[in-house]
Coordinates of C-alpha atoms in Angstrom, one line a residue:
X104 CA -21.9 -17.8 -2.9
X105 CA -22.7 -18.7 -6.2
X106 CA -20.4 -15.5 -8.0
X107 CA -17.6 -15.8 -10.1
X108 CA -15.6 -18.6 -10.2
X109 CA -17.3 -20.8 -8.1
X110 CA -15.2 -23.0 -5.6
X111 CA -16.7 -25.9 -4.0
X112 CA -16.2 -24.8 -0.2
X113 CA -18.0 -21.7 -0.2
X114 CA -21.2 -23.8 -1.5
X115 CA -20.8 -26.1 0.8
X116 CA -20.5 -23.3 3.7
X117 CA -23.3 -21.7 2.3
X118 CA -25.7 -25.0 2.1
X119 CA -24.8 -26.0 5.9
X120 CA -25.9 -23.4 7.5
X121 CA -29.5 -23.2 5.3
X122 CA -29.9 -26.4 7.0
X123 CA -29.6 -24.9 10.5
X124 CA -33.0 -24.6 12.9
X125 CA -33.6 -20.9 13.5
X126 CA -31.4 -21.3 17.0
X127 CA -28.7 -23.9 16.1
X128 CA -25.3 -23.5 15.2
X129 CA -22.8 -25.0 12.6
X130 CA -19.1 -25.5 13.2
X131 CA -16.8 -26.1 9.3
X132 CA -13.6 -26.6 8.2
X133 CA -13.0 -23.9 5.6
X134 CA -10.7 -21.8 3.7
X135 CA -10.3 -18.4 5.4
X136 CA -11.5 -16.9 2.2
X137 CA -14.9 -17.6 3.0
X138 CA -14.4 -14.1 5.3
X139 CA -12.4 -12.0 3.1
X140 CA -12.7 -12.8 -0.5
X141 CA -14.4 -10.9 -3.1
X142 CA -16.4 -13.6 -4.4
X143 CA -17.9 -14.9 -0.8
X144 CA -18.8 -10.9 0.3
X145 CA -21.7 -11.0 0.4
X146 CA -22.4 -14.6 2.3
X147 CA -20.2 -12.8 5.0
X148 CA -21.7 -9.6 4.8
X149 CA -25.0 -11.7 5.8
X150 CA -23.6 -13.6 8.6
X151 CA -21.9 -10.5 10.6
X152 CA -25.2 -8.2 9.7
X153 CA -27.5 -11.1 11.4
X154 CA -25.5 -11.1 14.3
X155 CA -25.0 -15.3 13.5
X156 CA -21.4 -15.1 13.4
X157 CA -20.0 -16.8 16.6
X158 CA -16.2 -17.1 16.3
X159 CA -13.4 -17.5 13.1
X160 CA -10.4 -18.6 13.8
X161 CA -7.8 -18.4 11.3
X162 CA -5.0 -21.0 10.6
X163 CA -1.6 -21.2 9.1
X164 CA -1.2 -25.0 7.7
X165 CA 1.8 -25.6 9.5
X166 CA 2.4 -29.7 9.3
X167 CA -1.4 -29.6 10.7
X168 CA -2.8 -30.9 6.9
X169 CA 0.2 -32.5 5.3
X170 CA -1.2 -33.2 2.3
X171 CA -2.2 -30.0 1.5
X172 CA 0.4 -27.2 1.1
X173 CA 1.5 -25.0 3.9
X174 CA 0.5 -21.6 2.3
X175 CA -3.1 -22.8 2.5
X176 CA -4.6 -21.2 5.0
X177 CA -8.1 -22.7 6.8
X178 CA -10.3 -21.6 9.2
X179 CA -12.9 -22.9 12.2
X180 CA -15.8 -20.7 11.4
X181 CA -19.0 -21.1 13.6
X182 CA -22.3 -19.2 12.6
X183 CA -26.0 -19.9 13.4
X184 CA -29.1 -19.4 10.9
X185 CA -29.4 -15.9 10.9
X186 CA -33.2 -16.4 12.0
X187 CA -32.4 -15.9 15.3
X188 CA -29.7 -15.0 18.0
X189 CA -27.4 -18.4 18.0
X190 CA -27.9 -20.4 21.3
X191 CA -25.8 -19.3 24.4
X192 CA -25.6 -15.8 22.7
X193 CA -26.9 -12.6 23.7
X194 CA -28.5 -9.9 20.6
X195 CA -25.7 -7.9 19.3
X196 CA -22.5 -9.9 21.1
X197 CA -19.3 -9.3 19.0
X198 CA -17.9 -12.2 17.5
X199 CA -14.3 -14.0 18.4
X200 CA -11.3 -13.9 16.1
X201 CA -7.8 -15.1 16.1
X202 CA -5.6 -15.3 13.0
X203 CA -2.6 -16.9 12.0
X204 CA -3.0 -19.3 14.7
X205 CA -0.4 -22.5 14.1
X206 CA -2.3 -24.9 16.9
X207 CA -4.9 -24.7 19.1
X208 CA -3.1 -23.6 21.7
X209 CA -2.6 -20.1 19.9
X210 CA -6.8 -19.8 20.8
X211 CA -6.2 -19.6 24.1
X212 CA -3.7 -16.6 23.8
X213 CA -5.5 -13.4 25.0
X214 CA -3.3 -11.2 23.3
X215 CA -4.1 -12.8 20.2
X216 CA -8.0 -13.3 20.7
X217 CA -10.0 -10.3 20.1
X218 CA -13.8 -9.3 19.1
X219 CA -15.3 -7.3 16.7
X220 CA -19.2 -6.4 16.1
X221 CA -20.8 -5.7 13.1
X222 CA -20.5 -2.0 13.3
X223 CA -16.4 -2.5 13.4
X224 CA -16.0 -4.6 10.3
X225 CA -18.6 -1.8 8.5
X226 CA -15.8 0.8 10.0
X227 CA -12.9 -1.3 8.4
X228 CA -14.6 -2.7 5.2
X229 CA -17.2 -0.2 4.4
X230 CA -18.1 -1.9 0.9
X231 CA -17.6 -5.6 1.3
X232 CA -17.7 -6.4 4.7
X233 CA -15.2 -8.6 4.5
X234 CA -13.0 -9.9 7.6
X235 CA -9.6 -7.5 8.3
X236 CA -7.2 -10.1 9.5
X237 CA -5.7 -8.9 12.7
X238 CA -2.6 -10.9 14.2
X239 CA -3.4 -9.4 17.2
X240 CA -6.0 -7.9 20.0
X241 CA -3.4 -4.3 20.1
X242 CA -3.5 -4.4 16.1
X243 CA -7.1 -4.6 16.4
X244 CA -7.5 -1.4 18.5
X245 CA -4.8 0.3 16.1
X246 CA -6.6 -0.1 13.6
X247 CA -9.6 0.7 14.7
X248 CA -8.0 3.8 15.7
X249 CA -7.5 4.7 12.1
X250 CA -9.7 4.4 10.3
X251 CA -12.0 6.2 13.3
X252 CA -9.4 9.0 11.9
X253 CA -9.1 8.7 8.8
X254 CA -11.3 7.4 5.8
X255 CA -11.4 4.7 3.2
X256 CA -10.1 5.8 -0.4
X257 CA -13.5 5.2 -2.3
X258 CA -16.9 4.6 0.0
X259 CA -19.1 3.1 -2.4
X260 CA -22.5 4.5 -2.4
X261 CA -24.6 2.4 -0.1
X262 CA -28.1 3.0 1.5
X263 CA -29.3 5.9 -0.2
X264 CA -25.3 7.8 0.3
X265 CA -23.6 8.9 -2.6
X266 CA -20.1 7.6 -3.7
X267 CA -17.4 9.1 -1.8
X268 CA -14.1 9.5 -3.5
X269 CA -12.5 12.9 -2.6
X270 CA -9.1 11.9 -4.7
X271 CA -11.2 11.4 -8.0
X272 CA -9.5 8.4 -8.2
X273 CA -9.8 5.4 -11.3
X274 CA -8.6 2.5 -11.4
X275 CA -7.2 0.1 -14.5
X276 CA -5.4 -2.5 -15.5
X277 CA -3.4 -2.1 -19.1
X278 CA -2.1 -5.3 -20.6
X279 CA -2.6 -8.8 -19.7
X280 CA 0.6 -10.7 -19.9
X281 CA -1.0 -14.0 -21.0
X282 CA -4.5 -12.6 -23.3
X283 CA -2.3 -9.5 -24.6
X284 CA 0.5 -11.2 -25.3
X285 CA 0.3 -11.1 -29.2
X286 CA 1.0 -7.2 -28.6
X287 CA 4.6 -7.8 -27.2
X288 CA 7.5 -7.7 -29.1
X289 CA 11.1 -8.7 -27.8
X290 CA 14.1 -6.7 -28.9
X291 CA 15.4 -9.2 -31.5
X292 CA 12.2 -9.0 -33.5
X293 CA 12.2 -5.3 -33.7
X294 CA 16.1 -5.4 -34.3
X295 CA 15.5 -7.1 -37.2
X296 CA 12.5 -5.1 -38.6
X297 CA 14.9 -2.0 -38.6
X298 CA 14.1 -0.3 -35.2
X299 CA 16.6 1.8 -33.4
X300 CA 16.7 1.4 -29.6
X301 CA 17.6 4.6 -27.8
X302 CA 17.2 4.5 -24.1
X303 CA 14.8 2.4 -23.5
X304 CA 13.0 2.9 -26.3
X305 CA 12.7 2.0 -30.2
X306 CA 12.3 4.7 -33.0
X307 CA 11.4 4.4 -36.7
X308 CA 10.6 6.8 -38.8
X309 CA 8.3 8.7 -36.0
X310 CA 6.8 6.0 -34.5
X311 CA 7.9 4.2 -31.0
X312 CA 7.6 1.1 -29.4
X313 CA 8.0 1.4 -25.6
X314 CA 9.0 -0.7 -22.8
X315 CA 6.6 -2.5 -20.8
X316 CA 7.4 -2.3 -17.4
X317 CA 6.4 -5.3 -15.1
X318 CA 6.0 -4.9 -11.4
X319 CA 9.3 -6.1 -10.2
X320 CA 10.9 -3.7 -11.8
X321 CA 9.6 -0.7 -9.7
X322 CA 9.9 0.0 -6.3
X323 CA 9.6 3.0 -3.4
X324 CA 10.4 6.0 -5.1
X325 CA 12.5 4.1 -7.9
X326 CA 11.1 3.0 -11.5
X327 CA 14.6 1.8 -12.0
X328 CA 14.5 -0.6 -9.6
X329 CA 15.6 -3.7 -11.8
X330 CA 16.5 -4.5 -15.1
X331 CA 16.3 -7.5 -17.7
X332 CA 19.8 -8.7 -19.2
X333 CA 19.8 -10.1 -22.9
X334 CA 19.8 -13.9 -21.9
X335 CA 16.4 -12.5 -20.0
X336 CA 17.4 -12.9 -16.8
X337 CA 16.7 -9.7 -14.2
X338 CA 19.0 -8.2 -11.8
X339 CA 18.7 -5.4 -9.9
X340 CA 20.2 -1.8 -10.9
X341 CA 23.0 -0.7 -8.9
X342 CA 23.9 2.2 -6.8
X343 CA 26.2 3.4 -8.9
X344 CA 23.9 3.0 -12.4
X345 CA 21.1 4.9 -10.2
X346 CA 23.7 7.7 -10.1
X347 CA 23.3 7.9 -13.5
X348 CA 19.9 10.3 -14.7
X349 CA 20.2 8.5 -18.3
X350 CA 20.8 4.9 -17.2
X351 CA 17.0 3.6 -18.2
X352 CA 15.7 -0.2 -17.4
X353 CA 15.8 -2.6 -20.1
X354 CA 11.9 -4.9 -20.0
X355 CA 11.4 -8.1 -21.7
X356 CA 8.8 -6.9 -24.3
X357 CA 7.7 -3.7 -25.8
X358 CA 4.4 -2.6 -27.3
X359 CA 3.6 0.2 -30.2
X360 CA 2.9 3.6 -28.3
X361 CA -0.6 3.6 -30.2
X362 CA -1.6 0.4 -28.3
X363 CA -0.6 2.0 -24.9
X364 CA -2.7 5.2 -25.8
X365 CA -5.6 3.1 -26.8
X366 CA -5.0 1.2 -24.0
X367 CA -5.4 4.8 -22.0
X368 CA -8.3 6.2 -24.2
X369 CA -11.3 5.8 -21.8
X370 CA -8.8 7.1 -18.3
X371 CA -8.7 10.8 -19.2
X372 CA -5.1 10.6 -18.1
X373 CA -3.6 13.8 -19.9
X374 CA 0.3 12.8 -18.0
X375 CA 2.9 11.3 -19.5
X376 CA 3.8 9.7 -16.3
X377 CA 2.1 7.0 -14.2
X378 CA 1.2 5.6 -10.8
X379 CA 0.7 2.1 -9.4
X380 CA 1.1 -0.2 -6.9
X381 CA 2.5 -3.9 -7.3
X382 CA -0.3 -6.6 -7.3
X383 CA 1.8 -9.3 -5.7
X384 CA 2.5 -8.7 -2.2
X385 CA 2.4 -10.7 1.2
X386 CA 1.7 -9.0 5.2
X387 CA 4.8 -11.3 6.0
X388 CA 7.1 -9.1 3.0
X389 CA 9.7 -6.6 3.8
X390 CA 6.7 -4.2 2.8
X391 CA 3.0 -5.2 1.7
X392 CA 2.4 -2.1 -0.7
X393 CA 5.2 -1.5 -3.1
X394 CA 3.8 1.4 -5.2
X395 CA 5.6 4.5 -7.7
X396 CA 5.0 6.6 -10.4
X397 CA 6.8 5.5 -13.4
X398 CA 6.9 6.9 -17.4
X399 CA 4.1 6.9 -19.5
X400 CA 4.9 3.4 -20.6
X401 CA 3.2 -0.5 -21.1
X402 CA 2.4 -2.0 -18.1
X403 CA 1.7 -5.5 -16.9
X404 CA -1.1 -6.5 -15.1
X405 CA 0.5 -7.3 -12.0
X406 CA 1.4 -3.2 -11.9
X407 CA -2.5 -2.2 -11.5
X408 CA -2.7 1.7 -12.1
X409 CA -4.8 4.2 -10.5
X410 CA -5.9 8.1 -12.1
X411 CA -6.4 10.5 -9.3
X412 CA -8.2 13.8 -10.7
X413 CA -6.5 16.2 -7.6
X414 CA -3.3 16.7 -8.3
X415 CA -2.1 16.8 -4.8
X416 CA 1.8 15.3 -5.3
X417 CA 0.9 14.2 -1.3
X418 CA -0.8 11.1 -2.7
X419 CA 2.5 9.6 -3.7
X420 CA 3.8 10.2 0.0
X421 CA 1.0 8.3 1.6
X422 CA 1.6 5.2 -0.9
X423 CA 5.1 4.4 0.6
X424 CA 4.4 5.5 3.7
X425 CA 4.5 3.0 6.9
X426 CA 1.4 4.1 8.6
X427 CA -0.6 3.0 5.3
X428 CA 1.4 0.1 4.7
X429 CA 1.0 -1.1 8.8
X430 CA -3.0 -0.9 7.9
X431 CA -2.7 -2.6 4.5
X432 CA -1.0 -5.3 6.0
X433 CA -4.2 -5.7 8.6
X434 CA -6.1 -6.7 5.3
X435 CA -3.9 -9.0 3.3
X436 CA -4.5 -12.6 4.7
X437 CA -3.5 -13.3 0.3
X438 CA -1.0 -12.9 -1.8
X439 CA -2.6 -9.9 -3.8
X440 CA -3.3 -6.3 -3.3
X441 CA -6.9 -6.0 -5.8
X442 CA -8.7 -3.0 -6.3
X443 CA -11.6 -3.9 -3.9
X444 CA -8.7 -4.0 -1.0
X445 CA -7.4 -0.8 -1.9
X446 CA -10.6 1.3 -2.4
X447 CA -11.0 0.3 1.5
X448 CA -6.8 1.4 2.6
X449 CA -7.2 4.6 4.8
X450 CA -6.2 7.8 2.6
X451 CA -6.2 10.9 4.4
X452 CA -8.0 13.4 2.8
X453 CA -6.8 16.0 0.4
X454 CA -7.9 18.9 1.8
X455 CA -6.0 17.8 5.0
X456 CA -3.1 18.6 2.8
X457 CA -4.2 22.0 2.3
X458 CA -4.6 23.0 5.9
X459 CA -1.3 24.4 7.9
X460 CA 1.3 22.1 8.8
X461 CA 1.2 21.6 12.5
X462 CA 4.9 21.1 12.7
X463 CA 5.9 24.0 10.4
X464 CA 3.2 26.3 10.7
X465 CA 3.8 28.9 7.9
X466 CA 2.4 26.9 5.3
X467 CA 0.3 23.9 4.4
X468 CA 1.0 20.4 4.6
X469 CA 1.6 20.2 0.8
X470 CA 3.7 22.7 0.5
X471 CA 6.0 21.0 3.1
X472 CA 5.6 17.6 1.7
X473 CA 6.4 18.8 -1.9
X474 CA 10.4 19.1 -2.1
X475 CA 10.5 15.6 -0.2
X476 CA 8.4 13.1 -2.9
X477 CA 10.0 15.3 -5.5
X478 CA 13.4 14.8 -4.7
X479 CA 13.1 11.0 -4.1
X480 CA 10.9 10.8 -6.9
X481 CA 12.9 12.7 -9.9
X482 CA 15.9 11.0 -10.3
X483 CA 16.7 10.0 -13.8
X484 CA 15.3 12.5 -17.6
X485 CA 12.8 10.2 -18.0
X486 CA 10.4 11.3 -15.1
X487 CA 10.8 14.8 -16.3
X488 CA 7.1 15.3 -17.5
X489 CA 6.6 14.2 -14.0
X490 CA 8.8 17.4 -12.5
X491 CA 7.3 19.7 -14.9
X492 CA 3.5 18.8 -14.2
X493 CA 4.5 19.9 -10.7
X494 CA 6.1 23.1 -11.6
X495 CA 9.9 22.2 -11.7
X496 CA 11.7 22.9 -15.0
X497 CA 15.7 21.8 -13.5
X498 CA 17.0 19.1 -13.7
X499 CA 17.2 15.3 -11.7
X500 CA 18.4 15.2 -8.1
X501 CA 21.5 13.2 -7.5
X502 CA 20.8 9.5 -6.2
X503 CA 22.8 9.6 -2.7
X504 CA 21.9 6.6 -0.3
X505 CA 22.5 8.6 3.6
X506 CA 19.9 11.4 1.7
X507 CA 17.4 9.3 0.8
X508 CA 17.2 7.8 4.1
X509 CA 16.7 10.7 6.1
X510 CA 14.5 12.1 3.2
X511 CA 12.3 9.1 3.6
X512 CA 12.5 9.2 7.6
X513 CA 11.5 13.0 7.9
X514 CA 8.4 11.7 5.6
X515 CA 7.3 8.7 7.6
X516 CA 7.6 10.7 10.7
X517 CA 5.2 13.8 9.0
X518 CA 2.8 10.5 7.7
X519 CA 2.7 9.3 11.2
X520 CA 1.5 12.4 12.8
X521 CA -1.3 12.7 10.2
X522 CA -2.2 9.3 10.3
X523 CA -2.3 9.4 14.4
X524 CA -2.9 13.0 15.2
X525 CA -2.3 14.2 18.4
X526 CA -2.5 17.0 20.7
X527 CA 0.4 19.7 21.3
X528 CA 1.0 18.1 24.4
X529 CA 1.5 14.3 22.4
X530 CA -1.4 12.9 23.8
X531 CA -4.0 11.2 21.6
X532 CA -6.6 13.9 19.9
X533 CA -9.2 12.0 21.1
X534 CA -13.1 12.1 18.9
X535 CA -16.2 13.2 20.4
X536 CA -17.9 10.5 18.5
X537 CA -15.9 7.4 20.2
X538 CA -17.7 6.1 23.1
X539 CA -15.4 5.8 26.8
X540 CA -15.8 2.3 26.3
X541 CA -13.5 2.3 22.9
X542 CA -11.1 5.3 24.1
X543 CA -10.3 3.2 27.1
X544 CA -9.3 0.3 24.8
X545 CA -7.1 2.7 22.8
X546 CA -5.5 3.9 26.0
X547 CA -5.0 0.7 27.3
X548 CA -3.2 -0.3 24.6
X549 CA -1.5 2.6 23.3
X550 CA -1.4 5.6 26.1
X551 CA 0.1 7.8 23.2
X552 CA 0.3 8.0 19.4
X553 CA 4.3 7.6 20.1
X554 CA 3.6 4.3 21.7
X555 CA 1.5 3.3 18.5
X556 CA 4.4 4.9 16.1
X557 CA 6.8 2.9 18.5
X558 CA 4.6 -0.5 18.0
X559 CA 4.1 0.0 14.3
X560 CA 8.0 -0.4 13.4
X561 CA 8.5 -3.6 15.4
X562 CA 5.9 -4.7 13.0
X563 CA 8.4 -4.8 9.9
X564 CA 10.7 -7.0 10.8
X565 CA 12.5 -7.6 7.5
X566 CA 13.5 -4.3 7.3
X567 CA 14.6 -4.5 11.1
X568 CA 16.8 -7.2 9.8
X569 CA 18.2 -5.5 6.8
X570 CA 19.0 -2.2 8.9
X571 CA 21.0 -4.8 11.2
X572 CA 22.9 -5.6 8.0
X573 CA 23.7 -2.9 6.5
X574 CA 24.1 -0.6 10.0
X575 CA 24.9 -3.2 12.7
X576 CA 21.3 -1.5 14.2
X577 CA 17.5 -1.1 13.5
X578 CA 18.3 2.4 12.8
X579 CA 15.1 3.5 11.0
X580 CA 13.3 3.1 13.8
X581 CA 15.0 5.6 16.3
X582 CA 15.5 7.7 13.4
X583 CA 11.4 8.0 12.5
X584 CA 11.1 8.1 16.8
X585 CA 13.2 10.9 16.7
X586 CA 12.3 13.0 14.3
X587 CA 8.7 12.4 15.2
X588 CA 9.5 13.7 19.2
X589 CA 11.1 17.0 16.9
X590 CA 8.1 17.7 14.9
X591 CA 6.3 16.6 18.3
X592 CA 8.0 19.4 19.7
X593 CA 7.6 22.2 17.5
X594 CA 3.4 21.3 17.4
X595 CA 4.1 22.4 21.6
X596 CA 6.0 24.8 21.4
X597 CA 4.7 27.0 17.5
X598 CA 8.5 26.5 16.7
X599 CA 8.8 25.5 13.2
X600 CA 10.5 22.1 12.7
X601 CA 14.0 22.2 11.6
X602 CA 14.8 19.6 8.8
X603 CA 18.2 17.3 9.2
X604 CA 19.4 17.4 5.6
X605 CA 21.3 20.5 4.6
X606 CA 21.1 21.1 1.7
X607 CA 17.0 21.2 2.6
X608 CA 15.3 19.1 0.2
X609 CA 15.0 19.8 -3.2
X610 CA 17.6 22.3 -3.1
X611 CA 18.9 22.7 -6.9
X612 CA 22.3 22.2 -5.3
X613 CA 21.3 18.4 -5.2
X614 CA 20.4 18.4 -9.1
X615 CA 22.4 16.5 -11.7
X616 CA 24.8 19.1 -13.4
X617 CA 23.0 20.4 -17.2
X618 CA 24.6 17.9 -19.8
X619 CA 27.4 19.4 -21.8
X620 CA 26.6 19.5 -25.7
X621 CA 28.4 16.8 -27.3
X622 CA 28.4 15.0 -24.1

């Protein structure tokens, strides 16, 4: 445990249990990071592969601690020596887990008490071997379940195995809003040095300062998510200013374009567009990743940025998907989303994307997926590097609220079927490699992937919630079910999947009328 930024606890965890006789057993007190952060891998790593860890179980500090604030979260962990098999254990007996328990009571709760061996957190956490943090024994099997299917974005190489990274992705972070800061300028300062603002970005005499773009300003499919005002407050953009394909997002600071290609030198990022995901994020949050593609622009570090080499546009579809976000959330026990927890997120692979679609048979799975990110995606002139790396030279798509919805539905109900495949007849599409032990666990908790769909959007209550607002009803949810039973259908029956919006998507009757000169 002595890495990084030392913290007290995880030496102490470490020290107690090299005091252990081969056969004993240590019960602590401890932050729950000792099991899933970065810094304290490899002390985990140990105690799982040694077959010493006995149980974790995982608190929220509600009025249990008062002096210590309630987002802390602790944890009862109790290992042995690693020398030899703890006493009143058996070799190679999974461990006990519960998480976000709020009293002891909660340990007792066999829907929320689950195991997992050694061999399941390698499955979830191939490179760190850290803890996924379940809130329950049916997440665990979901899980499970998924990443059987489908496999981490970047395996690092480990035990003589190559690096496996089929996206070609890299990762980096651009500007640091505390170290870079000397960089920034605000709009008075280059006012007043004779810069012209146009858009959302300053000219003089051929040189540019652009807007740096901090993470709460971007959103699902929307870079123009909110805006800062000129007393440097931020509000969010509204409907009607999203109508508009030239209304750009105003930042807080703005950097010289030759800092943001320096900044970009060592990427070999050729685009003049972006993609991230949002740093700051919680499992309890309307949604845990927050990600988009956004201009070739500053960044702050709370936006962390990620290269892929394929070009597949499907990548952007997986990002705001809920499948991926239902399995992100199974490995944020924090408040941020870092690059070691993404590399392990479940990414299908790309030449899945190149294979028929199931539900619409006459051609691949990108080629079905394309017109839907590219509509929600190209709405305003300033993505339109982004439409012409893809092969479309019209213009933006209108910004209409009842499209988008069922845009984004027909996607998450595609996602959902690659993420849980299944067979024509909507059972499971079970693996020859998965033992009858684990297949009967699936079953028993989900007898089909509909069920697990179905369980996945009770998961995200906040957006239950806001549905009931704005609809009187959780209508994404029935919406997603149905469409999924459609494209359920048309897998039984070799009928191609009909889609619900008409206009299709990406029609170039949904474009943004050409700009009249002098207009």
């Amino acid at each position: 445990c002595g890495r990084g930024d030392i913290n007290l606890y995880a030496v102490f965890g470490e020290a107690g249990r090299r005091l252990l006789e081969p056969s004993g057993r240590m019960g602590m007190v401890l932050p729950s990071g000792i099991a899933s952060d970065d810094t304290t891998k490899l002390y985990f790593q140990n105690v799982v592969d040694s077959g010493s860890l006995v149980s974790l179980f995982d608190f929220e500090n509600k009025n249990i601690f008062p002096e210590v604030h309630s987002s802390y979260k602790f944890c009862l962990f109790t290992a042995g020596s690693g020398k030899q098999v703890p006493a009143g254990r058996f070799p190679g007996e999974a461990a006990e887990f519960v998480f976000f328990a709020h009293s002891v009571d909660d340990l007792r709760d066999p829907e929320r008490r689950f195991s997992l061996s050694a061999d399941d957190i390698a499955l979830l956490n191939p490179n760190t071997r850290t803890c996924p943090i379940f809130r329950s024994r049916r997440d665990a099997e979901l899980t499970k379940a998924i990443y059987r299917r489908v496999p981490v974005l970047i395996r690092e190489a480990r035990d003589g195995k190559p690096e496996e990274n089929p996206w070609g992705i890299r990762f980096s972070r651009m500007f640091d809003m505390s170290n870079d800061s000397h960089l920034f300028r605000t709009r008075e300062q280059l006012e007043a040095e004779g810069w012209l603002l146009e858009g959302n970005i300053f000219h003089r005499s051929g040189e540019q300062y652009l807007p740096l773009y901090e993470a709460k300003m971007i959103h699902h499919y929307d870079h123009r998510w909110s805006t800062y005002e000129p007393n440097g407050d931020t509000r969010d953009i509204t409907p009607e200013e999203r109508k508009n394909p030239y209304k750009m997002v105003l930042p807080r600071y703005w950097l010289s374009s030759k800092d943001i290609d320096s900044a970009l030198v060592n990427t070999n990022w050729k685009h003049q567009w972006l993609i991230g995901w949002r740093d700051i994020c919680r499992s309890t949050d309307e949604r845990t990743v927050i990600a988009g593609i956004i201009p070739r622009v500053a960044v702050g570090d709370k936006f962390l940025l990620c290269f892929p080499q394929n070009k597949s546009i499907a990548l952007l579809g997986i990002f705001s998907s809920f499948p991926f976000d239902y399995t992100a959330r199974q490995k944020q026990g924090g408040t941020s989303l870092k690059y070691f927890t993404f590399r392990q997120l479940p990414f299908i692979s790309p030449e899945v994307f190149d294979k028929s679609c199931t539900w619409a048979p006459k051609g691949n799975t990108n080629q079905w997926l394309f017109p839907y990110i590219l509509e929600l995606s190209y709405q305003s002139n300033d993505l339109v590097s982004f439409a012409w790396d893809y092969g479309w030279s019209g213009p933006p798509f209108r910004w209409d609220e009842d499209r988008r919805f069922l845009l984004r539905c027909e996607l998450d109900a595609a996602f959902f079927h690659l993420y849980l495949p299944s067979e024509p007849d909507g059972s499971w599409r079970l693996l020859e490699s998965e033992p009858a032990t684990i297949r009967h666990s699936l079953l028993a908790a989900f007898p089909t992937p509909r069920d697990a769909v179905s369980y996945i959007m009770d998961t995200f209550p906040i957006v239950r919630r806001k549905d009931e607002a704005k609809y009187g009803d959780f209508r994404t949810k029935p919406v997603i079910l149905e469409i999924y039973d459609a494209m359920q259908e048309a897998m039984r029956t070799g009928v191609p999947y009909q889609t619900r919006l008409d206009p299709p998507p990406a029609d170039p009757r949904c474009c943004h009328p050409p700009r009249e000169a002098g207009k």
